[in-house]
C-alpha cells in the first residue's frame, strides 16, 4: 500500500476540471487504481442496525417520514439491540452503525446508555457509529463521552434552496454546522449525499463533492435517489446508477483515504450496483443486521435489497460478490485512516 505522502488529493478547482473534463471511464480507472493503492483489496464490513423507523421529520423523499401512514412503525428495545450487537461481535464484526429516524424515545440519555453497554459487553473492542439525525452540540459531547466513536449525517444536497424544499424548511447551514461540531468534538465524521434528486445540476454535484473535500470527511456515502410511491416525490422517475458511480470515483480522487461505502441504494437499483461502486472507488459494505421480522419496515425507498436475508446470509453473499471482482471482505474496525498515520 502507498506511502501517504506520495498521494495528492484533488483540490477544489481540480474537482471542477476533472468532473467536467474527464470521461467516466478515465475517472473510474484513476479512482480504481488509487483505491487499490491506498486500501488494497480488502472491503471493510460495518454491521448496520436500524433500531427505529419512528421519525419526527418529514423529508419529501423518505419512506419513514412522519406523515407516511402506510408503513408499520417499530423500535427495537435495548435488550434486542444489545443482543444484535453481541451476535454480530461473535460473528466477527468490529464496527456497528446504529441508525434510526429522529425518534424522541431514543433520547440522548438512552443513546448514551446503549453506547456504554455496547462498549462494556464488547470489551471496548468495537467502534460505535451513531446515525440518529440532528443533535445539539452538548448532546454530541455527551454521546462522545459515553464512548461513541463516529457519527453519520449526510447533508443530502449542497443546494440551500433545494435542501430546504426537500426537508420542509430545514436549513443546510444548520446541518453543516452540526458536521463542524462533530469534527471539533473529535468524532470520525461521515456524511454524503444523494444523486438524481429533483432539481439536480452538474454545478450542484460539483459543489457536493467540494463540500466533502473541504470538510475532509472520514467517511462519505453516496446513493442514487429512488422515488418512493408513499412520499410526495413518488411520481418522479429515478436516475440510473451512472451519475452515482461517477461521483464515487470523483470522491475517491478528492478523498483518497476516506471510507466510501458501496451503498444499499446502489444495489437496489442495479443488481450489481455495489460491485460497480467498489470498482469505481468504494471500499466498504454495510450488511444489514436488523432482524428480518422488522427489516422491511425500514423502507426508505422501494426495491430495497436484503429484506428476507439475515445479516449472516448477507455476509456470505457479500463475500462471494467481492470474490467475483477480486476483493476480500474484512472485519477490521476500519478507523479513519488519518488516525493511523
Ligand atoms: N432514495 C434513496 N436514498 C434515500 N435516503 C432516504 N430516502 C431515500 C430515497 N428515497 C437516504 C438519505 C439518508 C439515508 C439514510 O438514506 O440520503 O441520509
Ligand atoms: Fe444481502 Fe446479498 S448482500 S442478500
mmCIF file of C-alpha atoms and ligand atoms in Angstrom:
data_model
loop_
_atom_site.group_PDB
_atom_site.id
_atom_site.type_symbol
_atom_site.label_atom_id
_atom_site.label_comp_id
_atom_site.label_asym_id
_atom_site.label_seq_id
_atom_site.Cartn_x
_atom_site.Cartn_y
_atom_site.Cartn_z
ATOM 1 C CA UNK A 1 0.000 0.000 0.000
ATOM 2 C CA UNK A 2 1.076 3.513 -0.755
ATOM 3 C CA UNK A 3 3.000 5.983 1.283
ATOM 4 C CA UNK A 4 0.612 8.725 2.358
ATOM 5 C CA UNK A 5 2.975 11.456 1.249
ATOM 6 C CA UNK A 6 3.071 10.286 -2.347
ATOM 7 C CA UNK A 7 -0.676 10.760 -2.790
ATOM 8 C CA UNK A 8 -2.180 14.116 -3.700
ATOM 9 C CA UNK A 9 -5.933 14.555 -3.365
ATOM 10 C CA UNK A 10 -7.736 16.663 -5.964
ATOM 11 C CA UNK A 11 -8.171 20.215 -4.750
ATOM 12 C CA UNK A 12 -11.417 22.147 -5.042
ATOM 13 C CA UNK A 13 -10.552 23.558 -8.506
ATOM 14 C CA UNK A 14 -9.437 20.179 -9.802
ATOM 15 C CA UNK A 15 -12.745 18.699 -8.661
ATOM 16 C CA UNK A 16 -14.375 21.032 -11.175
ATOM 17 C CA UNK A 17 -11.913 20.367 -14.032
ATOM 18 C CA UNK A 18 -11.955 16.591 -13.575
ATOM 19 C CA UNK A 19 -15.749 16.429 -13.259
ATOM 20 C CA UNK A 20 -16.293 18.476 -16.417
ATOM 21 C CA UNK A 21 -13.243 17.389 -18.436
ATOM 22 C CA UNK A 22 -12.672 13.678 -17.945
ATOM 23 C CA UNK A 23 -14.716 10.773 -19.230
ATOM 24 C CA UNK A 24 -16.456 8.416 -16.802
ATOM 25 C CA UNK A 25 -14.045 5.650 -17.859
ATOM 26 C CA UNK A 26 -10.969 7.771 -17.182
ATOM 27 C CA UNK A 27 -12.293 8.702 -13.741
ATOM 28 C CA UNK A 28 -13.112 5.081 -12.966
ATOM 29 C CA UNK A 29 -9.612 3.923 -13.889
ATOM 30 C CA UNK A 30 -7.899 6.629 -11.822
ATOM 31 C CA UNK A 31 -10.172 6.013 -8.818
ATOM 32 C CA UNK A 32 -9.884 2.257 -9.005
ATOM 33 C CA UNK A 33 -6.061 2.361 -9.125
ATOM 34 C CA UNK A 34 -5.985 4.809 -6.220
ATOM 35 C CA UNK A 35 -8.357 2.691 -4.130
ATOM 36 C CA UNK A 36 -6.209 -0.400 -4.592
ATOM 37 C CA UNK A 37 -3.052 1.597 -3.796
ATOM 38 C CA UNK A 38 -4.461 3.064 -0.558
ATOM 39 C CA UNK A 39 -6.930 0.462 0.682
ATOM 40 C CA UNK A 40 -5.750 -2.719 -1.027
ATOM 41 C CA UNK A 41 -8.180 -5.492 -1.907
ATOM 42 C CA UNK A 42 -9.949 -5.507 1.451
ATOM 43 C CA UNK A 43 -13.527 -4.304 1.653
ATOM 44 C CA UNK A 44 -14.473 -3.347 5.208
ATOM 45 C CA UNK A 45 -17.725 -4.614 6.731
ATOM 46 C CA UNK A 46 -19.809 -2.460 9.082
ATOM 47 C CA UNK A 47 -22.810 -4.037 10.803
ATOM 48 C CA UNK A 48 -25.878 -1.842 10.297
ATOM 49 C CA UNK A 49 -28.675 -1.898 12.860
ATOM 50 C CA UNK A 50 -31.810 0.079 12.031
ATOM 51 C CA UNK A 51 -33.173 0.498 15.541
ATOM 52 C CA UNK A 52 -36.301 2.575 14.916
ATOM 53 C CA UNK A 53 -38.346 3.822 11.980
ATOM 54 C CA UNK A 54 -40.239 6.408 14.017
ATOM 55 C CA UNK A 55 -39.309 9.869 12.785
ATOM 56 C CA UNK A 56 -40.414 13.383 13.615
ATOM 57 C CA UNK A 57 -39.036 14.708 10.304
ATOM 58 C CA UNK A 58 -40.967 14.905 7.060
ATOM 59 C CA UNK A 59 -38.314 14.831 4.315
ATOM 60 C CA UNK A 60 -40.107 14.664 0.980
ATOM 61 C CA UNK A 61 -38.018 11.783 -0.386
ATOM 62 C CA UNK A 62 -38.018 9.446 2.591
ATOM 63 C CA UNK A 63 -40.293 6.467 3.255
ATOM 64 C CA UNK A 64 -40.140 6.769 7.049
ATOM 65 C CA UNK A 65 -41.195 10.444 7.043
ATOM 66 C CA UNK A 66 -43.627 11.279 9.835
ATOM 67 C CA UNK A 67 -46.585 11.751 7.513
ATOM 68 C CA UNK A 68 -46.316 8.358 5.862
ATOM 69 C CA UNK A 69 -49.037 6.266 7.483
ATOM 70 C CA UNK A 70 -48.568 3.334 5.066
ATOM 71 C CA UNK A 71 -45.666 1.780 6.983
ATOM 72 C CA UNK A 72 -45.726 -0.150 10.233
ATOM 73 C CA UNK A 73 -43.662 1.608 12.854
ATOM 74 C CA UNK A 74 -41.273 -0.348 15.080
ATOM 75 C CA UNK A 75 -38.494 0.272 17.508
ATOM 76 C CA UNK A 76 -36.097 -2.285 18.933
ATOM 77 C CA UNK A 77 -35.781 -2.328 22.699
ATOM 78 C CA UNK A 78 -32.403 -2.057 24.379
ATOM 79 C CA UNK A 79 -32.095 -5.798 25.008
ATOM 80 C CA UNK A 80 -32.828 -6.622 21.368
ATOM 81 C CA UNK A 81 -30.315 -4.066 20.221
ATOM 82 C CA UNK A 82 -27.596 -5.349 22.526
ATOM 83 C CA UNK A 83 -28.308 -8.924 21.508
ATOM 84 C CA UNK A 84 -27.818 -7.967 17.852
ATOM 85 C CA UNK A 85 -24.501 -6.350 18.720
ATOM 86 C CA UNK A 86 -23.357 -9.335 20.748
ATOM 87 C CA UNK A 87 -24.320 -11.775 17.990
ATOM 88 C CA UNK A 88 -22.572 -9.577 15.444
ATOM 89 C CA UNK A 89 -19.498 -9.330 17.645
ATOM 90 C CA UNK A 90 -19.377 -13.130 17.959
ATOM 91 C CA UNK A 91 -19.640 -13.363 14.169
ATOM 92 C CA UNK A 92 -16.607 -11.099 13.813
ATOM 93 C CA UNK A 93 -17.976 -7.565 13.377
ATOM 94 C CA UNK A 94 -15.888 -4.828 14.996
ATOM 95 C CA UNK A 95 -17.960 -1.856 13.835
ATOM 96 C CA UNK A 96 -21.646 -1.247 14.411
ATOM 97 C CA UNK A 97 -23.705 1.522 12.893
ATOM 98 C CA UNK A 98 -26.858 2.371 14.833
ATOM 99 C CA UNK A 99 -29.241 4.141 12.517
ATOM 100 C CA UNK A 100 -32.748 5.364 13.143
ATOM 101 C CA UNK A 101 -35.287 8.028 12.391
ATOM 102 C CA UNK A 102 -35.347 11.062 14.682
ATOM 103 C CA UNK A 103 -37.196 9.184 17.404
ATOM 104 C CA UNK A 104 -37.775 11.059 20.688
ATOM 105 C CA UNK A 105 -37.933 7.752 22.578
ATOM 106 C CA UNK A 106 -34.260 7.212 21.716
ATOM 107 C CA UNK A 107 -33.273 10.393 23.505
ATOM 108 C CA UNK A 108 -29.671 11.228 24.197
ATOM 109 C CA UNK A 109 -29.711 9.651 27.643
ATOM 110 C CA UNK A 110 -30.947 6.392 26.168
ATOM 111 C CA UNK A 111 -28.407 6.506 23.361
ATOM 112 C CA UNK A 112 -25.604 7.141 25.874
ATOM 113 C CA UNK A 113 -26.688 4.148 27.933
ATOM 114 C CA UNK A 114 -26.774 1.945 24.839
ATOM 115 C CA UNK A 115 -23.322 3.058 23.711
ATOM 116 C CA UNK A 116 -21.903 2.399 27.191
ATOM 117 C CA UNK A 117 -23.436 -1.075 27.300
ATOM 118 C CA UNK A 118 -22.092 -1.920 23.847
ATOM 119 C CA UNK A 119 -18.621 -0.802 24.825
ATOM 120 C CA UNK A 120 -18.713 -2.836 28.033
ATOM 121 C CA UNK A 121 -20.083 -6.004 26.502
ATOM 122 C CA UNK A 122 -17.514 -5.963 23.672
ATOM 123 C CA UNK A 123 -14.520 -5.096 25.917
ATOM 124 C CA UNK A 124 -14.171 -1.774 24.152
ATOM 125 C CA UNK A 125 -13.073 -3.639 21.040
ATOM 126 C CA UNK A 126 -15.637 -2.375 18.593
ATOM 127 C CA UNK A 127 -16.293 1.036 17.120
ATOM 128 C CA UNK A 128 -19.756 2.520 17.591
ATOM 129 C CA UNK A 129 -21.148 4.746 14.872
ATOM 130 C CA UNK A 130 -24.338 6.685 15.510
ATOM 131 C CA UNK A 131 -26.681 7.901 12.821
ATOM 132 C CA UNK A 132 -29.665 9.374 14.586
ATOM 133 C CA UNK A 133 -30.156 12.697 12.856
ATOM 134 C CA UNK A 134 -29.774 16.253 14.073
ATOM 135 C CA UNK A 135 -28.495 16.748 17.622
ATOM 136 C CA UNK A 136 -27.198 19.713 19.573
ATOM 137 C CA UNK A 137 -23.526 20.196 20.310
ATOM 138 C CA UNK A 138 -23.848 19.396 24.013
ATOM 139 C CA UNK A 139 -25.763 16.215 23.169
ATOM 140 C CA UNK A 140 -22.979 15.186 20.810
ATOM 141 C CA UNK A 141 -20.498 15.842 23.575
ATOM 142 C CA UNK A 142 -22.450 13.592 25.966
ATOM 143 C CA UNK A 143 -22.519 10.805 23.389
ATOM 144 C CA UNK A 144 -18.796 11.179 22.744
ATOM 145 C CA UNK A 145 -18.118 10.942 26.466
ATOM 146 C CA UNK A 146 -20.277 7.804 26.591
ATOM 147 C CA UNK A 147 -17.936 6.247 24.026
ATOM 148 C CA UNK A 148 -19.418 6.948 20.592
ATOM 149 C CA UNK A 149 -16.596 6.925 18.036
ATOM 150 C CA UNK A 150 -18.243 8.006 14.810
ATOM 151 C CA UNK A 151 -21.311 9.809 13.507
ATOM 152 C CA UNK A 152 -23.014 9.643 10.115
ATOM 153 C CA UNK A 153 -25.073 12.562 8.856
ATOM 154 C CA UNK A 154 -25.490 13.095 5.133
ATOM 155 C CA UNK A 155 -26.030 16.681 4.003
ATOM 156 C CA UNK A 156 -28.043 15.275 1.045
ATOM 157 C CA UNK A 157 -27.571 18.270 -1.310
ATOM 158 C CA UNK A 158 -25.397 21.374 -1.285
ATOM 159 C CA UNK A 159 -28.161 23.478 -2.794
ATOM 160 C CA UNK A 160 -29.584 25.609 0.002
ATOM 161 C CA UNK A 161 -32.993 26.118 -1.646
ATOM 162 C CA UNK A 162 -33.437 22.515 -2.633
ATOM 163 C CA UNK A 163 -32.338 21.341 0.806
ATOM 164 C CA UNK A 164 -34.929 23.476 2.447
ATOM 165 C CA UNK A 165 -37.620 22.327 -0.023
ATOM 166 C CA UNK A 166 -36.791 18.635 0.413
ATOM 167 C CA UNK A 167 -36.544 18.905 4.184
ATOM 168 C CA UNK A 168 -39.595 21.051 4.889
ATOM 169 C CA UNK A 169 -37.920 24.344 5.728
ATOM 170 C CA UNK A 170 -34.800 22.989 7.460
ATOM 171 C CA UNK A 171 -31.560 24.831 6.839
ATOM 172 C CA UNK A 172 -28.453 23.475 5.155
ATOM 173 C CA UNK A 173 -26.189 25.722 7.184
ATOM 174 C CA UNK A 174 -27.529 24.199 10.395
ATOM 175 C CA UNK A 175 -26.704 20.723 9.069
ATOM 176 C CA UNK A 176 -23.218 21.784 8.010
ATOM 177 C CA UNK A 177 -22.849 23.416 11.430
ATOM 178 C CA UNK A 178 -23.515 20.088 13.107
ATOM 179 C CA UNK A 179 -20.933 18.430 10.857
ATOM 180 C CA UNK A 180 -18.412 21.059 12.015
ATOM 181 C CA UNK A 181 -19.355 20.378 15.645
ATOM 182 C CA UNK A 182 -18.743 16.680 15.099
ATOM 183 C CA UNK A 183 -15.298 17.405 13.721
ATOM 184 C CA UNK A 184 -14.448 19.711 16.594
ATOM 185 C CA UNK A 185 -15.618 17.107 19.099
ATOM 186 C CA UNK A 186 -13.198 14.665 17.524
ATOM 187 C CA UNK A 187 -15.694 12.235 16.059
ATOM 188 C CA UNK A 188 -14.796 10.283 12.961
ATOM 189 C CA UNK A 189 -17.271 12.016 10.713
ATOM 190 C CA UNK A 190 -19.296 10.540 7.879
ATOM 191 C CA UNK A 191 -21.529 12.420 5.507
ATOM 192 C CA UNK A 192 -22.694 12.216 1.911
ATOM 193 C CA UNK A 193 -25.479 12.968 -0.490
ATOM 194 C CA UNK A 194 -27.987 11.547 -2.925
ATOM 195 C CA UNK A 195 -27.626 11.752 -6.680
ATOM 196 C CA UNK A 196 -30.567 12.209 -9.042
ATOM 197 C CA UNK A 197 -32.605 14.415 -6.710
ATOM 198 C CA UNK A 198 -35.136 16.673 -8.432
ATOM 199 C CA UNK A 199 -33.525 19.959 -9.457
ATOM 200 C CA UNK A 200 -30.022 18.497 -9.537
ATOM 201 C CA UNK A 201 -27.433 20.051 -11.856
ATOM 202 C CA UNK A 202 -23.756 19.333 -12.500
ATOM 203 C CA UNK A 203 -22.960 22.521 -10.574
ATOM 204 C CA UNK A 204 -24.768 21.156 -7.529
ATOM 205 C CA UNK A 205 -22.996 17.798 -7.788
ATOM 206 C CA UNK A 206 -19.625 19.529 -8.075
ATOM 207 C CA UNK A 207 -20.460 21.645 -5.026
ATOM 208 C CA UNK A 208 -21.461 18.462 -3.159
ATOM 209 C CA UNK A 209 -18.043 16.992 -3.913
ATOM 210 C CA UNK A 210 -16.266 20.212 -2.967
ATOM 211 C CA UNK A 211 -18.029 20.266 0.402
ATOM 212 C CA UNK A 212 -16.878 16.688 1.056
ATOM 213 C CA UNK A 213 -13.348 17.731 0.193
ATOM 214 C CA UNK A 214 -13.424 20.898 2.325
ATOM 215 C CA UNK A 215 -14.730 19.012 5.346
ATOM 216 C CA UNK A 216 -12.230 16.248 4.673
ATOM 217 C CA UNK A 217 -14.831 13.716 5.806
ATOM 218 C CA UNK A 218 -13.593 10.379 7.107
ATOM 219 C CA UNK A 219 -16.490 8.543 5.507
ATOM 220 C CA UNK A 220 -18.762 9.515 2.639
ATOM 221 C CA UNK A 221 -21.834 7.644 1.416
ATOM 222 C CA UNK A 222 -23.441 8.362 -1.931
ATOM 223 C CA UNK A 223 -26.681 6.799 -3.061
ATOM 224 C CA UNK A 224 -28.990 7.254 -6.019
ATOM 225 C CA UNK A 225 -32.343 8.796 -5.079
ATOM 226 C CA UNK A 226 -35.086 6.200 -5.568
ATOM 227 C CA UNK A 227 -38.608 7.677 -5.723
ATOM 228 C CA UNK A 228 -40.882 6.185 -3.073
ATOM 229 C CA UNK A 229 -44.593 5.997 -4.057
ATOM 230 C CA UNK A 230 -45.627 6.647 -0.454
ATOM 231 C CA UNK A 231 -43.962 10.080 -0.470
ATOM 232 C CA UNK A 232 -44.689 13.408 -2.207
ATOM 233 C CA UNK A 233 -41.870 12.657 -4.695
ATOM 234 C CA UNK A 234 -43.320 9.274 -5.621
ATOM 235 C CA UNK A 235 -44.230 10.232 -9.178
ATOM 236 C CA UNK A 236 -40.726 11.163 -10.256
ATOM 237 C CA UNK A 237 -38.593 8.845 -12.340
ATOM 238 C CA UNK A 238 -35.313 7.815 -10.777
ATOM 239 C CA UNK A 239 -31.935 8.156 -12.459
ATOM 240 C CA UNK A 240 -29.799 5.203 -13.410
ATOM 241 C CA UNK A 241 -26.737 4.429 -11.355
ATOM 242 C CA UNK A 242 -24.127 6.083 -13.594
ATOM 243 C CA UNK A 243 -24.087 9.500 -12.012
ATOM 244 C CA UNK A 244 -23.663 7.957 -8.542
ATOM 245 C CA UNK A 245 -20.750 5.889 -9.881
ATOM 246 C CA UNK A 246 -19.113 8.963 -11.373
ATOM 247 C CA UNK A 247 -19.478 10.762 -8.030
ATOM 248 C CA UNK A 248 -17.893 7.815 -6.185
ATOM 249 C CA UNK A 249 -14.869 7.989 -8.494
ATOM 250 C CA UNK A 250 -14.610 11.750 -8.059
ATOM 251 C CA UNK A 251 -14.901 11.388 -4.322
ATOM 252 C CA UNK A 252 -12.134 8.812 -4.196
ATOM 253 C CA UNK A 253 -9.835 11.169 -6.120
ATOM 254 C CA UNK A 254 -10.729 14.049 -3.791
ATOM 255 C CA UNK A 255 -10.502 11.967 -0.595
ATOM 256 C CA UNK A 256 -8.048 9.111 -1.156
ATOM 257 C CA UNK A 257 -8.127 7.982 2.494
ATOM 258 C CA UNK A 258 -11.873 8.203 3.114
ATOM 259 C CA UNK A 259 -14.027 5.162 3.734
ATOM 260 C CA UNK A 260 -16.633 5.067 0.993
ATOM 261 C CA UNK A 261 -19.464 2.523 1.197
ATOM 262 C CA UNK A 262 -20.956 0.713 -1.754
ATOM 263 C CA UNK A 263 -24.467 1.668 -0.733
ATOM 264 C CA UNK A 264 -27.604 -0.417 -0.418
ATOM 265 C CA UNK A 265 -29.411 2.069 -2.671
ATOM 266 C CA UNK A 266 -26.867 1.318 -5.407
ATOM 267 C CA UNK A 267 -27.500 -2.407 -5.001
ATOM 268 C CA UNK A 268 -31.241 -1.780 -5.059
ATOM 269 C CA UNK A 269 -31.458 -0.028 -8.438
ATOM 270 C CA UNK A 270 -28.872 -2.268 -10.082
ATOM 271 C CA UNK A 271 -28.307 -5.968 -9.318
ATOM 272 C CA UNK A 272 -24.543 -5.489 -9.271
ATOM 273 C CA UNK A 273 -24.628 -1.853 -8.198
ATOM 274 C CA UNK A 274 -22.494 -2.435 -5.118
ATOM 275 C CA UNK A 275 -19.834 -4.312 -7.081
ATOM 276 C CA UNK A 276 -19.801 -1.418 -9.550
ATOM 277 C CA UNK A 277 -19.387 1.082 -6.722
ATOM 278 C CA UNK A 278 -16.401 -0.882 -5.380
ATOM 279 C CA UNK A 279 -14.893 -0.882 -8.861
ATOM 280 C CA UNK A 280 -15.420 2.881 -9.039
ATOM 281 C CA UNK A 281 -13.622 3.614 -5.773
ATOM 282 C CA UNK A 282 -15.682 2.433 -2.784
ATOM 283 C CA UNK A 283 -14.111 0.240 -0.069
ATOM 284 C CA UNK A 284 -16.867 -0.506 2.478
ATOM 285 C CA UNK A 285 -20.017 -2.656 2.645
ATOM 286 C CA UNK A 286 -22.709 -2.458 5.298
ATOM 287 C CA UNK A 287 -24.537 -5.735 5.905
ATOM 288 C CA UNK A 288 -27.904 -5.066 7.469
ATOM 289 C CA UNK A 289 -28.146 -6.850 10.849
ATOM 290 C CA UNK A 290 -31.670 -5.603 11.613
ATOM 291 C CA UNK A 291 -33.964 -8.583 12.408
ATOM 292 C CA UNK A 292 -35.780 -9.917 9.322
ATOM 293 C CA UNK A 293 -39.055 -9.570 11.247
ATOM 294 C CA UNK A 294 -38.880 -5.748 11.098
ATOM 295 C CA UNK A 295 -36.352 -5.015 8.332
ATOM 296 C CA UNK A 296 -38.988 -4.497 5.654
ATOM 297 C CA UNK A 297 -40.478 -1.614 7.642
ATOM 298 C CA UNK A 298 -37.300 0.463 7.390
ATOM 299 C CA UNK A 299 -38.295 1.167 3.828
ATOM 300 C CA UNK A 300 -36.761 4.484 2.825
ATOM 301 C CA UNK A 301 -37.293 3.597 -0.833
ATOM 302 C CA UNK A 302 -38.920 0.730 -2.780
ATOM 303 C CA UNK A 303 -36.949 -2.261 -4.011
ATOM 304 C CA UNK A 304 -34.557 -2.272 -1.055
ATOM 305 C CA UNK A 305 -32.441 -5.412 -1.122
ATOM 306 C CA UNK A 306 -31.680 -7.989 1.597
ATOM 307 C CA UNK A 307 -35.073 -7.730 3.311
ATOM 308 C CA UNK A 308 -35.543 -11.506 3.522
ATOM 309 C CA UNK A 309 -31.919 -12.297 4.333
ATOM 310 C CA UNK A 310 -30.316 -12.309 7.764
ATOM 311 C CA UNK A 311 -27.142 -10.333 8.354
ATOM 312 C CA UNK A 312 -25.175 -13.578 8.274
ATOM 313 C CA UNK A 313 -26.646 -14.548 4.905
ATOM 314 C CA UNK A 314 -25.641 -11.133 3.578
ATOM 315 C CA UNK A 315 -22.077 -11.609 4.799
ATOM 316 C CA UNK A 316 -21.898 -14.872 2.806
ATOM 317 C CA UNK A 317 -23.440 -13.222 -0.220
ATOM 318 C CA UNK A 318 -21.111 -10.224 0.018
ATOM 319 C CA UNK A 319 -18.079 -12.460 0.341
ATOM 320 C CA UNK A 320 -18.983 -14.208 -2.924
ATOM 321 C CA UNK A 321 -19.803 -10.944 -4.663
ATOM 322 C CA UNK A 322 -16.477 -9.460 -3.635
ATOM 323 C CA UNK A 323 -14.583 -12.575 -4.736
ATOM 324 C CA UNK A 324 -16.222 -12.216 -8.154
ATOM 325 C CA UNK A 325 -14.427 -8.874 -8.540
ATOM 326 C CA UNK A 326 -11.166 -9.936 -6.921
ATOM 327 C CA UNK A 327 -11.762 -8.422 -3.459
ATOM 328 C CA UNK A 328 -11.980 -9.858 0.060
ATOM 329 C CA UNK A 329 -14.295 -8.893 2.886
ATOM 330 C CA UNK A 330 -12.597 -7.731 6.086
ATOM 331 C CA UNK A 331 -13.841 -7.443 9.664
ATOM 332 C CA UNK A 332 -11.222 -4.864 10.647
ATOM 333 C CA UNK A 333 -12.530 -1.894 12.668
ATOM 334 C CA UNK A 334 -11.569 0.340 9.787
ATOM 335 C CA UNK A 335 -10.906 3.522 11.747
ATOM 336 C CA UNK A 336 -10.381 6.747 9.830
ATOM 337 C CA UNK A 337 -7.032 6.342 8.106
ATOM 338 C CA UNK A 338 -5.885 9.777 9.260
ATOM 339 C CA UNK A 339 -5.782 8.260 12.759
ATOM 340 C CA UNK A 340 -3.321 5.586 11.701
ATOM 341 C CA UNK A 341 -0.712 7.846 10.167
HETATM 342 N N1 LIG B 1 -33.846 7.070 -2.109
HETATM 343 C C1 LIG B 1 -32.522 6.904 -1.848
HETATM 344 N N2 LIG B 1 -31.955 7.204 -0.672
HETATM 345 C C2 LIG B 1 -32.755 7.679 0.300
HETATM 346 N N3 LIG B 1 -32.465 8.092 1.541
HETATM 347 C C3 LIG B 1 -33.621 8.484 2.128
HETATM 348 N N4 LIG B 1 -34.648 8.359 1.270
HETATM 349 C C4 LIG B 1 -34.134 7.865 0.112
HETATM 350 C C5 LIG B 1 -34.680 7.534 -1.150
HETATM 351 N N5 LIG B 1 -35.984 7.690 -1.435
HETATM 352 C C6 LIG B 1 -31.097 8.163 2.070
HETATM 353 C C7 LIG B 1 -30.758 9.574 2.584
HETATM 354 C C8 LIG B 1 -30.476 9.341 4.055
HETATM 355 C C9 LIG B 1 -30.055 7.886 4.077
HETATM 356 C C10 LIG B 1 -30.165 7.207 5.392
HETATM 357 O O1 LIG B 1 -30.920 7.281 3.134
HETATM 358 O O2 LIG B 1 -29.572 10.045 1.933
HETATM 359 O O3 LIG B 1 -29.466 10.180 4.592
HETATM 360 FE FE1 LIG B 2 -27.795 -9.224 1.336
HETATM 361 FE FE2 LIG B 2 -26.781 -10.344 -0.943
HETATM 362 S S1 LIG B 2 -25.897 -8.917 0.369
HETATM 363 S S2 LIG B 2 -28.614 -10.851 0.164
#
